[in-house]
Amino acid sequence: MSDGDYDYLIKFLALGDSGVGKTSFLYQYTDSKFNSKFITTVGIDFREKRVVYKSSGPDGTAGRGQRIHIQLWDTAGQERFRSLTTAFFRDAMGFLLLFDLTNEQSFLNVRNWMSQLQTHAYCENPDIVLCGNKSDLEEQRAVKAENARELAEKYGVPYFETSAANGENVSRAVEVLLDLIMKRMERCVDKSWIPDGTVRSNGHSTADLTEPHDPEQSKCAC
Amino acid sequence: MKPSKSALGLLDLSFLSAEEEAAIRQVLLRDEDLKRLESGRVRKLRQSVPDLQQLKNLTGEWFEELRIKRYGQQTDVTAVVRTSMRWKKTAVHKPNPFLNDKLDENKEHDKDEHNTRPNASADPRLIHPALSKETYHQHTHKDFIGDVETPSAPSVSNKKEKLRAETDANPFLNGTDPGHKSTKTQPKELSGGQTTTVFPFSSPVQDTKPERSTTKNPEPRRKVSLPPALQRDQSFEENWVKISLEPNTVKPVHDENNSSGIKLKEVKPHIKNIQDTSSPETSHTESKNVLLKSGSPMKEFHFQPQTSLAFTSHGPELTTHSAHGDSKEVNKFSNAFQNSTSTDQQCLAELTFRESESDKAGPLDSANVRDKGSLASRDIVNDEASSDRKGGEGKNVSIGFLVETDMDQAVEHLTGEEEINKHFSAEEESQSPSLKWGIEMDSHEFPQVKDASSDFGDDVQVQIEKKNENELLYQTTGVKLCDKTVQSDLDSCEDKVKLRSYNNQTLSEISQDIFSMTDDGKLVHIREDKHMDKSVPEPIKPAHPSDDVAGFGQDSSEIKVDVDSAETKSDVLLNVLARAQKTRPPVLQNITNQEPNLEGTDDTVPSIVIVPSESPDPAEMKGNKRGALVLEALLQSSTAKNPSYIADAWEDEGVNSDDDDTSLSSYGSDLSSRKGFSASALSLTDRTGSLLSVYSDAGDFGTVEVQGSVEFAVMYSPVGELIIMIEQCQDLAIANPRKQRTDPYVKTYLYPDKSRRSKRKTTIKKRTVNPVFVESLRYKVNREELPEKSLNLSVWHNDSRGRNVFLGQVELSFRTWDWGHEALTWYNLQPKTSENAETKESNGLLSVSLKYVPSASTGGSKSSTGEIHVWLREAKELRRLKPQGVDSFVKCYILPDTRKKSRQKTRVVKKTQDPVYNHAMVYDGFKTGEVTEACCELTVWDHNTLANQFLGGVRLSLGTGQSYGKKVDWMDSVDEEVQIWKRMLASPNSWVEGELPLRSAMTPRKSTS
């Protein structure tokens, strides 16, 4: 993986409260492993993965596999690292906003994180996927699925209940985010893209996308 | 979306602990690797993908454009973070950007940079002498007051800090005072008062010792901050420059007794002496005496009254001497490195000593201190320095090193001190900023420190973190007993230092000479002080890497963080020492080699105008060998005055100059190959290509497609310096395809000055297309002058034969520069614009007349040989190397005779791009047919004090490519050059005139067969 043999370099960033499982989530995604030991991330870290992406859109690229090298930034959730981690926001093309289903506060803080993103990301409406992690700890659940979905709708972002421990929806969440990015990219470069509402609907192919996207959110910055 | 965000400014990362910072750096490095990979991929894509839109997608440009829409052009986040880490403390406390940063940085850098960034150096921005002084000062007060109660550690560390910070100015100038004996000065100093400060760099210190000693708190503490530059090779010359600018600092004082350079050897005995004397020497004087008296060993050290830092077998020891006879504890951490590490200086910070005012436990004599294995700090310099100053001479400040072992009781003793009085003499205060270097060691260079620090408890770290930058340094939690590790470290350091000591001494001795700065910004040794050891080889050996030095420095910085750790401290100091040694710029070597000889070269340029038809003195003629140049006799004065043939040649040939093409000279690589010229006049000279490559000033011997980028930062420091911090380059082209290698270095000019004075270069990194420099290049320039200037930064491949290859450049105009933008920024390398690509035309024209007088066939005893008369009329439109006009002259050789004595020169015509020389020369001895094998090489030079710079040249010949049957590359005349020669031959005994375009480069005069 240390060669330049890929077609796209895509950068994502995982953010959320401390302890929600960002590092584990990414580790699960890249290595398909889970380590239950909690080691707080020092400031910032990243992992990489190489995937092949096939556009599912009706445009001509459907079916052709694009080699994607994904750089997944893992940010520390601790407050003290905030200044450092937010600096990295602007470098990411897409975001995985995680909260802990067994921790209500982490869910309540999603709002704050969204606003942080809006402030520090490369544009005001970046592509985000909301993940309620630790879905495997059903008995300790503190956040209702419907509440989470509601919030996701409000922000116009896809929502997944994931588990870094058993891998549930981990890959899917990332793939959806990747798809969002790729679609946005194609739209952006093509200056003649069509207005928000219509375009957006092309990009989402997963069933989990609960709501049609908020036009705001799909507005391409270009 | 319009840009709504401001630039990502520096982050305040003061909350990060050392380990955290290290971990983050590792991450950043991994990211850098990925970025590098990506940029390589992108580059290839740009070449291969035609579809712009697709290209944008593939390269990620689509994203960048979006981001730019919001934020405008931004520095890369990782760069910002890195920079922020360096500025860790400064982000919070603007005024003190350097002091603490360096310390912390050292730690951090050590850990992770140690392996990855070999040349990490202190960030020059962090070292701001003026600023650091202040902070240091503040800190001192604060800390000490607070520390009174605490175990000595804090104070000790503080002191260390201070000392370190105090190490001002010329770390490398040995402020040895020949007549100075600490003894005599001690009393004076002590009487003054409580604290004495050790000023390693006393240079400007003018006050008398007593004054110094009396200077106390009120006196602003000198901060010694070693300019990061000093730590780097390259910047050395700038540092030297600074020093030399400071009249006081250049202190040749060379005292046998106080030789510059710290020799551990000497230290030891010294200490031992103290120990032996044991006793109750509370009296500072006494102890001082002891120290000094210990025979020769102590020579090197200049003691500041109070304490001395010495290395003993047990490691550094702090001996305290009471100032007034009662033992005031003086903790001095002096950097007694005089050694030439003066060059290294940075590492050596003078430790400041503080006498404890409180009386702690009674007189703490050095013995006591010693017993505890405390640090002995020596205050070097100063007394001598001060005495020197009295004399009004600048004093080389000796450099002391900060060596600290654990402080335990010693520290305790010191606890009583309220603060380290930095007893800096007034002069020190007045020392030019340039002379002050804090020991802000770049953490990159203190690997040991890192290790050591890791041993330390978090509490210490935490403390440090919490402090503001000032305090950071001084906060210590406790003092551990000196333990074996420290000692062993110190021992090893000592050994190293010993090894170096000789060299150091050499260098320091040399450094004691008066140096003056040349136009090129090189330090020139212009005269020798009487004390100078004549046997010292001229070249200052810049590279006596004393790892110890670095070690010390490292240690000192480490100490700041962790006073407890004895290991750390000593490590730091040792590292500082080592670094100091290591970072001596190679340039120095060359400088001294060449400088002395350079003087006066052009003094001998003849100004007589020879009437062409005059025939030489028959006697002379007879003596001439075949092809000998006739006018030798007449013009001999000029050449005869040049004692050093080679030097002269070098100088003219620009050997000294750091011309790209002759960079080998500056790096000393080819000096050995520059041999004398063959004696035989017509033999094909075997000049090395390197020498002759000099002829292409700013020439580019390669045709390499520019690629890659360079990361650097630009900042202007209040002390009147423009600092370009070169970080690294990425994805450079392969300059030598045959060998598949690139040995890059970065060169800068501050346009519009294109002369050597304006040139600065980094070191050369071998075999890499992704060199990491972390070096700073500095220019002394006034703020108001900046807008009219622009920075030309170019990356070159250093070829061993001097045929350097241009790899790309970046030009920044300061007219519209945002001086707030000080972060490291990546710039894509650009090819040479047509404006600065050297073309023949751009070098001007040379107006010359030639006459060939064929050999007369006479039957007489005196057969007259053929003659070539060369009448140099004028030159036009010469390259404007200097804004005010060049000081040009022309040199003439009739090849293949390259003997010095065959060379003729015009006088120097100053300050004009269109000089009129009106100088004629006659060369005789040409037998029939020989003229066709000869070539008249005329080169125009810009005269500078130390080294002349090539402006352009022509070679007049038939351009046959061979001479006397041998292929030579100097028979390469073309066009008008051949024309005029032909015309000359075709019109014997009459003048032919021509106006020839000057070549920007001339190939080496080697035979190619």
PDB file of N, CA, C and O in Angstrom, chain B residues 754-782:
ATOM      1  N   LYS B 754      22.514  40.435  -6.405  1.00  0.00           N
ATOM      2  CA  LYS B 754      22.796  39.092  -6.898  1.00  0.00           C
ATOM      3  C   LYS B 754      24.232  38.691  -6.656  1.00  0.00           C
ATOM      4  O   LYS B 754      24.713  37.703  -7.202  1.00  0.00           O
ATOM      5  N   SER B 755      24.880  39.474  -5.857  1.00  0.00           N
ATOM      6  CA  SER B 755      26.282  39.155  -5.637  1.00  0.00           C
ATOM      7  C   SER B 755      26.420  38.107  -4.557  1.00  0.00           C
ATOM      8  O   SER B 755      25.457  37.668  -3.947  1.00  0.00           O
ATOM      9  N   ARG B 756      27.620  37.771  -4.319  1.00  0.00           N
ATOM     10  CA  ARG B 756      27.875  36.740  -3.331  1.00  0.00           C
ATOM     11  C   ARG B 756      27.428  37.144  -1.959  1.00  0.00           C
ATOM     12  O   ARG B 756      27.122  36.325  -1.112  1.00  0.00           O
ATOM     13  N   ARG B 757      27.433  38.404  -1.762  1.00  0.00           N
ATOM     14  CA  ARG B 757      27.029  38.883  -0.448  1.00  0.00           C
ATOM     15  C   ARG B 757      25.622  38.462  -0.130  1.00  0.00           C
ATOM     16  O   ARG B 757      25.232  38.314   1.009  1.00  0.00           O
ATOM     17  N   SER B 758      24.883  38.343  -1.177  1.00  0.00           N
ATOM     18  CA  SER B 758      23.471  38.068  -0.972  1.00  0.00           C
ATOM     19  C   SER B 758      23.173  36.582  -0.972  1.00  0.00           C
ATOM     20  O   SER B 758      22.067  36.154  -0.707  1.00  0.00           O
ATOM     21  N   LYS B 759      24.176  35.833  -1.263  1.00  0.00           N
ATOM     22  CA  LYS B 759      23.929  34.403  -1.388  1.00  0.00           C
ATOM     23  C   LYS B 759      23.996  33.692  -0.044  1.00  0.00           C
ATOM     24  O   LYS B 759      24.878  33.934   0.760  1.00  0.00           O
ATOM     25  N   ARG B 760      23.094  32.816   0.149  1.00  0.00           N
ATOM     26  CA  ARG B 760      23.110  31.974   1.338  1.00  0.00           C
ATOM     27  C   ARG B 760      22.796  30.562   0.887  1.00  0.00           C
ATOM     28  O   ARG B 760      21.987  30.358  -0.002  1.00  0.00           O
ATOM     29  N   LYS B 761      23.400  29.646   1.558  1.00  0.00           N
ATOM     30  CA  LYS B 761      23.131  28.268   1.170  1.00  0.00           C
ATOM     31  C   LYS B 761      22.936  27.368   2.377  1.00  0.00           C
ATOM     32  O   LYS B 761      23.513  27.593   3.440  1.00  0.00           O
ATOM     33  N   THR B 762      22.184  26.353   2.153  1.00  0.00           N
ATOM     34  CA  THR B 762      22.046  25.353   3.213  1.00  0.00           C
ATOM     35  C   THR B 762      23.162  24.329   3.030  1.00  0.00           C
ATOM     36  O   THR B 762      23.959  24.439   2.109  1.00  0.00           O
ATOM     37  N   THR B 763      23.151  23.370   3.867  1.00  0.00           N
ATOM     38  CA  THR B 763      24.104  22.274   3.686  1.00  0.00           C
ATOM     39  C   THR B 763      23.601  21.412   2.536  1.00  0.00           C
ATOM     40  O   THR B 763      22.481  21.590   2.067  1.00  0.00           O
ATOM     41  N   ILE B 764      24.419  20.502   2.150  1.00  0.00           N
ATOM     42  CA  ILE B 764      24.025  19.603   1.068  1.00  0.00           C
ATOM     43  C   ILE B 764      23.535  18.298   1.681  1.00  0.00           C
ATOM     44  O   ILE B 764      24.185  17.762   2.582  1.00  0.00           O
ATOM     45  N   LYS B 765      22.446  17.839   1.206  1.00  0.00           N
ATOM     46  CA  LYS B 765      21.959  16.547   1.686  1.00  0.00           C
ATOM     47  C   LYS B 765      22.272  15.517   0.613  1.00  0.00           C
ATOM     48  O   LYS B 765      21.970  15.706  -0.546  1.00  0.00           O
ATOM     49  N   LYS B 766      22.849  14.467   1.063  1.00  0.00           N
ATOM     50  CA  LYS B 766      23.283  13.500   0.061  1.00  0.00           C
ATOM     51  C   LYS B 766      22.188  12.547  -0.356  1.00  0.00           C
ATOM     52  O   LYS B 766      21.409  12.064   0.468  1.00  0.00           O
ATOM     53  N   ARG B 767      22.208  12.278  -1.643  1.00  0.00           N
ATOM     54  CA  ARG B 767      21.365  11.204  -2.146  1.00  0.00           C
ATOM     55  C   ARG B 767      19.933  11.219  -1.692  1.00  0.00           C
ATOM     56  O   ARG B 767      19.463  10.286  -1.086  1.00  0.00           O
ATOM     57  N   THR B 768      19.282  12.278  -2.006  1.00  0.00           N
ATOM     58  CA  THR B 768      17.866  12.275  -1.661  1.00  0.00           C
ATOM     59  C   THR B 768      17.118  13.250  -2.547  1.00  0.00           C
ATOM     60  O   THR B 768      17.639  14.308  -2.892  1.00  0.00           O
ATOM     61  N   VAL B 769      15.913  12.866  -2.878  1.00  0.00           N
ATOM     62  CA  VAL B 769      15.093  13.831  -3.597  1.00  0.00           C
ATOM     63  C   VAL B 769      14.062  14.432  -2.646  1.00  0.00           C
ATOM     64  O   VAL B 769      13.215  15.213  -3.050  1.00  0.00           O
ATOM     65  N   ASN B 770      14.178  14.031  -1.423  1.00  0.00           N
ATOM     66  CA  ASN B 770      13.277  14.586  -0.410  1.00  0.00           C
ATOM     67  C   ASN B 770      14.100  15.027   0.783  1.00  0.00           C
ATOM     68  O   ASN B 770      13.970  14.502   1.882  1.00  0.00           O
ATOM     69  N   PRO B 771      14.954  15.971   0.543  1.00  0.00           N
ATOM     70  CA  PRO B 771      15.860  16.357   1.613  1.00  0.00           C
ATOM     71  C   PRO B 771      15.147  17.116   2.726  1.00  0.00           C
ATOM     72  O   PRO B 771      14.227  17.886   2.473  1.00  0.00           O
ATOM     73  N   VAL B 772      15.613  16.863   3.891  1.00  0.00           N
ATOM     74  CA  VAL B 772      15.099  17.605   5.034  1.00  0.00           C
ATOM     75  C   VAL B 772      16.231  18.469   5.539  1.00  0.00           C
ATOM     76  O   VAL B 772      17.297  17.966   5.882  1.00  0.00           O
ATOM     77  N   PHE B 773      16.018  19.744   5.525  1.00  0.00           N
ATOM     78  CA  PHE B 773      17.090  20.635   5.919  1.00  0.00           C
ATOM     79  C   PHE B 773      16.906  21.165   7.340  1.00  0.00           C
ATOM     80  O   PHE B 773      17.774  21.091   8.162  1.00  0.00           O
ATOM     81  N   VAL B 774      15.801  21.769   7.539  1.00  0.00           N
ATOM     82  CA  VAL B 774      15.536  22.464   8.798  1.00  0.00           C
ATOM     83  C   VAL B 774      16.705  23.379   9.133  1.00  0.00           C
ATOM     84  O   VAL B 774      17.334  23.242  10.178  1.00  0.00           O
ATOM     85  N   GLU B 775      16.986  24.233   8.219  1.00  0.00           N
ATOM     86  CA  GLU B 775      18.074  25.185   8.428  1.00  0.00           C
ATOM     87  C   GLU B 775      17.562  26.572   8.149  1.00  0.00           C
ATOM     88  O   GLU B 775      16.644  26.746   7.361  1.00  0.00           O
ATOM     89  N   SER B 776      18.192  27.505   8.785  1.00  0.00           N
ATOM     90  CA  SER B 776      17.731  28.866   8.526  1.00  0.00           C
ATOM     91  C   SER B 776      18.813  29.661   7.846  1.00  0.00           C
ATOM     92  O   SER B 776      19.990  29.525   8.140  1.00  0.00           O
ATOM     93  N   LEU B 777      18.377  30.480   6.945  1.00  0.00           N
ATOM     94  CA  LEU B 777      19.283  31.370   6.247  1.00  0.00           C
ATOM     95  C   LEU B 777      18.871  32.779   6.636  1.00  0.00           C
ATOM     96  O   LEU B 777      17.691  33.099   6.639  1.00  0.00           O
ATOM     97  N   ARG B 778      19.833  33.553   6.969  1.00  0.00           N
ATOM     98  CA  ARG B 778      19.499  34.868   7.496  1.00  0.00           C
ATOM     99  C   ARG B 778      20.116  36.002   6.719  1.00  0.00           C
ATOM    100  O   ARG B 778      21.203  35.901   6.197  1.00  0.00           O
ATOM    101  N   TYR B 779      19.392  37.070   6.724  1.00  0.00           N
ATOM    102  CA  TYR B 779      19.895  38.287   6.110  1.00  0.00           C
ATOM    103  C   TYR B 779      19.652  39.428   7.080  1.00  0.00           C
ATOM    104  O   TYR B 779      18.558  39.576   7.630  1.00  0.00           O
ATOM    105  N   LYS B 780      20.679  40.218   7.206  1.00  0.00           N
ATOM    106  CA  LYS B 780      20.492  41.401   8.018  1.00  0.00           C
ATOM    107  C   LYS B 780      19.956  42.477   7.099  1.00  0.00           C
ATOM    108  O   LYS B 780      20.605  42.881   6.141  1.00  0.00           O
ATOM    109  N   VAL B 781      18.780  42.861   7.393  1.00  0.00           N
ATOM    110  CA  VAL B 781      18.192  43.881   6.535  1.00  0.00           C
ATOM    111  C   VAL B 781      17.180  44.673   7.348  1.00  0.00           C
ATOM    112  O   VAL B 781      16.516  44.146   8.239  1.00  0.00           O
ATOM    113  N   ASN B 782      17.084  45.931   7.006  1.00  0.00           N
ATOM    114  CA  ASN B 782      16.127  46.762   7.722  1.00  0.00           C
ATOM    115  C   ASN B 782      14.727  46.545   7.220  1.00  0.00           C
ATOM    116  O   ASN B 782      14.496  46.316   6.041  1.00  0.00           O
TER     117      ASN B 782
END
